[in-house]
Amino acid sequence: MADVLPLVETRLRTALGEPDARAAVTFLGTDRIEVLRFTDGTGGGTDTGIVRYATLGMSAQPMADPTAVVADPVAGPRAELVLSVRAGAADTDKVLRPLAVLAASPQVEGLVVAPGASLDVGEPLWPGAPFTSVLVAEAGGLIEDLELDAPLDPVRFLPLLPMTPNEAAWKRVHGAGALQERWLTSGTDLRDPSRTSVPLD
């Protein structure tokens, strides 16, 4: 069976271009997780472009149902995580380790990461960040799913949307769809690394 990760990296490069940085993190008892940084220089300067951070390694193993007695080594959803922020406004490169922690959570905690889920790292995503958690959004926009040979599930590239603590608490009560609707109607720039919470009254 083909190694999944080279195919995943090829898909990332096809969609986002060449990464300009990468870091690897290994947690005890887990496979290595890499985080690749892709910089979009549109707008003529580093402070006007978009920087994207994508994990590489989460999809090496399928995510297992935490209630299953024995994890299936082949079948099950596979995913990588993608975070997009505006470059130059904050030291967002420090997000590499928190992203790797989130990408390792299926192996460490037996989580199945899916759209609508909240993931919390328990600390600011980067120094001074007003966010400690993210909302997992639907895949398929920026990077198309990577189809694998049967019986493997496709790899989905799940966007992460940073949430303030107030937004995360509100989402727990009202749901992911309601929070995304608030963001949409308020014209929230979800890529702004220093944005404030959307009005939740």
C-alpha positions as a Markdown table, in Angstrom:
| # | Residue | x | y | z |
|---|---|---|---|---|
| 1 | Met | 0.0 | 0.0 | 0.0 |
| 2 | Ala | 1.4 | 3.4 | -1.0 |
| 3 | Asp | 2.7 | 5.7 | 1.7 |
| 4 | Val | 0.1 | 8.4 | 2.2 |
| 5 | Leu | 2.3 | 11.3 | 3.3 |
| 6 | Pro | 4.3 | 11.9 | 0.0 |
| 7 | Leu | 0.9 | 12.1 | -1.8 |
| 8 | Val | -0.4 | 14.5 | 0.8 |
| 9 | Glu | 2.7 | 16.8 | 0.5 |
| 10 | Thr | 2.3 | 16.8 | -3.3 |
| 11 | Arg | -1.3 | 17.9 | -3.0 |
| 12 | Leu | -0.3 | 20.7 | -0.6 |
| 13 | Arg | 2.4 | 21.9 | -3.0 |
| 14 | Thr | 0.0 | 21.8 | -5.9 |
| 15 | Ala | -2.6 | 23.9 | -4.1 |
| 16 | Leu | -0.3 | 26.2 | -2.1 |
| 17 | Gly | 3.0 | 26.3 | -3.9 |
| 18 | Glu | 6.4 | 25.6 | -2.4 |
| 19 | Pro | 6.7 | 25.8 | 1.4 |
| 20 | Asp | 9.2 | 28.3 | 2.7 |
| 21 | Ala | 9.6 | 26.7 | 6.1 |
| 22 | Arg | 8.8 | 23.5 | 7.9 |
| 23 | Ala | 9.2 | 22.2 | 11.4 |
| 24 | Ala | 8.8 | 18.7 | 12.8 |
| 25 | Val | 7.5 | 17.8 | 16.2 |
| 26 | Thr | 7.5 | 14.3 | 17.8 |
| 27 | Phe | 5.4 | 13.5 | 20.8 |
| 28 | Leu | 6.0 | 10.4 | 23.0 |
| 29 | Gly | 4.2 | 7.4 | 21.5 |
| 30 | Thr | 3.1 | 9.2 | 18.3 |
| 31 | Asp | 4.3 | 9.5 | 14.7 |
| 32 | Arg | 6.2 | 12.6 | 13.7 |
| 33 | Ile | 4.1 | 15.6 | 12.8 |
| 34 | Glu | 5.4 | 18.2 | 10.4 |
| 35 | Val | 4.0 | 21.7 | 9.9 |
| 36 | Leu | 4.7 | 23.4 | 6.6 |
| 37 | Arg | 4.5 | 27.2 | 6.1 |
| 38 | Phe | 3.3 | 28.6 | 2.8 |
| 39 | Thr | 3.5 | 32.3 | 2.2 |
| 40 | Asp | 1.3 | 34.2 | -0.3 |
| 41 | Gly | 3.0 | 37.4 | -1.3 |
| 42 | Thr | 0.0 | 38.9 | -3.0 |
| 43 | Gly | -0.4 | 42.6 | -2.3 |
| 44 | Gly | 3.3 | 43.4 | -2.7 |
| 45 | Gly | 4.5 | 43.1 | 0.8 |
| 46 | Thr | 4.9 | 40.5 | 3.6 |
| 47 | Asp | 2.4 | 42.4 | 5.8 |
| 48 | Thr | -0.4 | 42.2 | 3.2 |
| 49 | Gly | -0.1 | 38.5 | 2.1 |
| 50 | Ile | -1.6 | 35.4 | 3.7 |
| 51 | Val | 0.5 | 32.8 | 5.4 |
| 52 | Arg | -0.8 | 29.3 | 5.6 |
| 53 | Tyr | 0.3 | 26.6 | 8.0 |
| 54 | Ala | -0.5 | 23.0 | 7.0 |
| 55 | Thr | 0.1 | 19.8 | 9.0 |
| 56 | Leu | 1.7 | 16.8 | 7.5 |
| 57 | Gly | 1.6 | 13.5 | 9.3 |
| 58 | Met | -1.9 | 13.4 | 10.9 |
| 59 | Ser | -3.2 | 11.5 | 7.8 |
| 60 | Ala | -0.6 | 8.8 | 8.0 |
| 61 | Gln | -3.1 | 6.8 | 10.2 |
| 62 | Pro | -6.9 | 6.8 | 10.0 |
| 63 | Met | -8.7 | 8.4 | 12.9 |
| 64 | Ala | -10.3 | 5.7 | 15.0 |
| 65 | Asp | -13.7 | 5.8 | 16.7 |
| 66 | Pro | -12.8 | 6.3 | 20.4 |
| 67 | Thr | -15.6 | 3.7 | 21.3 |
| 68 | Ala | -14.1 | 1.0 | 19.2 |
| 69 | Val | -12.5 | -1.9 | 21.0 |
| 70 | Val | -9.8 | -2.3 | 18.3 |
| 71 | Ala | -8.7 | 0.4 | 16.0 |
| 72 | Asp | -8.9 | -0.4 | 12.3 |
| 73 | Pro | -5.4 | 0.2 | 10.8 |
| 74 | Val | -6.8 | 0.9 | 7.3 |
| 75 | Ala | -10.4 | 2.2 | 7.3 |
| 76 | Gly | -11.4 | 5.5 | 8.9 |
| 77 | Pro | -11.3 | 9.2 | 8.2 |
| 78 | Arg | -8.0 | 10.9 | 7.4 |
| 79 | Ala | -7.3 | 14.6 | 7.6 |
| 80 | Glu | -4.7 | 17.3 | 7.8 |
| 81 | Leu | -5.2 | 20.8 | 9.3 |
| 82 | Val | -4.7 | 24.1 | 7.6 |
| 83 | Leu | -4.6 | 27.5 | 9.3 |
| 84 | Ser | -4.6 | 30.8 | 7.3 |
| 85 | Val | -3.7 | 34.1 | 8.8 |
| 86 | Arg | -2.6 | 37.6 | 7.6 |
| 87 | Ala | 1.2 | 37.8 | 7.6 |
| 88 | Gly | 3.1 | 40.4 | 9.5 |
| 89 | Ala | 0.6 | 41.4 | 12.2 |
| 90 | Ala | 1.7 | 38.9 | 14.9 |
| 91 | Asp | 4.4 | 36.3 | 15.5 |
| 92 | Thr | 2.2 | 33.6 | 14.1 |
| 93 | Asp | 5.1 | 31.2 | 13.4 |
| 94 | Lys | 4.9 | 30.2 | 17.0 |
| 95 | Val | 1.7 | 28.4 | 16.1 |
| 96 | Leu | 3.7 | 25.5 | 14.7 |
| 97 | Arg | 3.8 | 23.5 | 18.0 |
| 98 | Pro | 0.1 | 24.1 | 18.9 |
| 99 | Leu | -0.8 | 23.0 | 15.4 |
| 100 | Ala | 1.3 | 19.8 | 15.8 |
| 101 | Val | -0.4 | 19.2 | 19.2 |
| 102 | Leu | -3.8 | 19.4 | 17.5 |
| 103 | Ala | -2.7 | 17.1 | 14.6 |
| 104 | Ala | -1.4 | 14.5 | 17.1 |
| 105 | Ser | -4.7 | 14.5 | 19.1 |
| 106 | Pro | -6.2 | 11.6 | 17.2 |
| 107 | Gln | -3.2 | 9.4 | 18.1 |
| 108 | Val | -2.9 | 10.8 | 21.7 |
| 109 | Glu | -6.5 | 11.2 | 22.7 |
| 110 | Gly | -8.4 | 9.0 | 20.3 |
| 111 | Leu | -10.2 | 12.0 | 18.8 |
| 112 | Val | -11.9 | 12.0 | 15.4 |
| 113 | Val | -11.5 | 15.5 | 14.2 |
| 114 | Ala | -14.4 | 16.6 | 12.0 |
| 115 | Pro | -16.0 | 19.8 | 10.8 |
| 116 | Gly | -17.9 | 21.6 | 13.5 |
| 117 | Ala | -15.6 | 20.4 | 16.3 |
| 118 | Ser | -13.8 | 22.7 | 18.7 |
| 119 | Leu | -10.1 | 22.0 | 19.5 |
| 120 | Asp | -8.4 | 23.8 | 22.4 |
| 121 | Val | -4.7 | 23.9 | 23.1 |
| 122 | Gly | -5.1 | 25.5 | 26.5 |
| 123 | Glu | -2.8 | 28.4 | 25.7 |
| 124 | Pro | -2.6 | 31.2 | 23.2 |
| 125 | Leu | -2.0 | 29.9 | 19.6 |
| 126 | Trp | 0.9 | 32.3 | 19.4 |
| 127 | Pro | 2.4 | 35.0 | 21.7 |
| 128 | Gly | -0.3 | 37.6 | 22.5 |
| 129 | Ala | -3.0 | 35.7 | 20.5 |
| 130 | Pro | -6.6 | 36.3 | 21.7 |
| 131 | Phe | -7.3 | 32.7 | 20.7 |
| 132 | Thr | -6.7 | 29.4 | 22.5 |
| 133 | Ser | -9.0 | 27.3 | 20.4 |
| 134 | Val | -10.1 | 26.7 | 16.8 |
| 135 | Leu | -13.3 | 25.7 | 15.1 |
| 136 | Val | -12.8 | 23.0 | 12.5 |
| 137 | Ala | -14.5 | 24.1 | 9.2 |
| 138 | Glu | -15.6 | 22.1 | 6.2 |
| 139 | Ala | -13.0 | 20.9 | 3.8 |
| 140 | Gly | -12.9 | 21.2 | 0.0 |
| 141 | Gly | -12.5 | 24.9 | -0.6 |
| 142 | Leu | -8.8 | 25.8 | -0.6 |
| 143 | Ile | -7.4 | 22.2 | -1.1 |
| 144 | Glu | -9.4 | 19.4 | -2.7 |
| 145 | Asp | -9.7 | 16.1 | -0.9 |
| 146 | Leu | -7.0 | 13.6 | -1.8 |
| 147 | Glu | -8.5 | 10.4 | -3.0 |
| 148 | Leu | -6.6 | 7.2 | -2.0 |
| 149 | Asp | -6.8 | 3.7 | -3.3 |
| 150 | Ala | -9.6 | 1.6 | -1.8 |
| 151 | Pro | -10.2 | 0.7 | 1.0 |
| 152 | Leu | -8.5 | 3.9 | 2.3 |
| 153 | Asp | -10.7 | 6.9 | 3.0 |
| 154 | Pro | -9.7 | 10.2 | 1.2 |
| 155 | Val | -7.5 | 12.7 | 3.0 |
| 156 | Arg | -9.5 | 15.9 | 3.8 |
| 157 | Phe | -7.8 | 19.2 | 4.4 |
| 158 | Leu | -9.7 | 20.8 | 7.3 |
| 159 | Pro | -9.5 | 24.6 | 7.7 |
| 160 | Leu | -9.1 | 25.9 | 11.3 |
| 161 | Leu | -10.8 | 29.1 | 12.3 |
| 162 | Pro | -9.4 | 30.7 | 15.5 |
| 163 | Met | -12.0 | 31.4 | 18.2 |
| 164 | Thr | -11.8 | 33.8 | 21.2 |
| 165 | Pro | -12.8 | 32.3 | 24.5 |
| 166 | Asn | -16.2 | 34.1 | 24.4 |
| 167 | Glu | -16.8 | 32.7 | 20.9 |
| 168 | Ala | -15.8 | 29.2 | 22.0 |
| 169 | Ala | -18.2 | 29.4 | 24.9 |
| 170 | Trp | -21.0 | 30.7 | 22.7 |
| 171 | Lys | -20.4 | 28.0 | 20.2 |
| 172 | Arg | -20.8 | 25.3 | 22.8 |
| 173 | Val | -24.3 | 26.6 | 23.5 |
| 174 | His | -25.5 | 27.6 | 20.1 |
| 175 | Gly | -23.5 | 25.4 | 17.7 |
| 176 | Ala | -20.8 | 25.9 | 15.0 |
| 177 | Gly | -23.3 | 26.9 | 12.4 |
| 178 | Ala | -24.7 | 29.8 | 14.5 |
| 179 | Leu | -21.2 | 31.1 | 15.2 |
| 180 | Gln | -20.2 | 31.0 | 11.6 |
| 181 | Glu | -23.4 | 32.8 | 10.7 |
| 182 | Arg | -22.4 | 35.5 | 13.3 |
| 183 | Trp | -19.0 | 35.8 | 11.7 |
| 184 | Leu | -20.5 | 36.1 | 8.2 |
| 185 | Thr | -23.2 | 38.7 | 9.1 |
| 186 | Ser | -20.6 | 40.8 | 11.0 |
| 187 | Gly | -18.0 | 40.6 | 8.1 |
| 188 | Thr | -15.5 | 39.2 | 10.5 |
| 189 | Asp | -12.0 | 38.9 | 9.1 |
| 190 | Leu | -11.2 | 35.4 | 10.4 |
| 191 | Arg | -7.6 | 35.7 | 9.1 |
| 192 | Asp | -6.8 | 38.7 | 11.3 |
| 193 | Pro | -4.4 | 37.3 | 14.0 |
| 194 | Ser | -5.4 | 40.1 | 16.5 |
| 195 | Arg | -9.1 | 40.4 | 15.8 |
| 196 | Thr | -11.6 | 40.9 | 18.7 |
| 197 | Ser | -14.6 | 38.7 | 19.4 |
| 198 | Val | -17.6 | 39.0 | 17.2 |
| 199 | Pro | -20.7 | 40.6 | 18.9 |
| 200 | Leu | -22.6 | 37.8 | 20.6 |
| 201 | Asp | -25.5 | 39.6 | 22.2 |
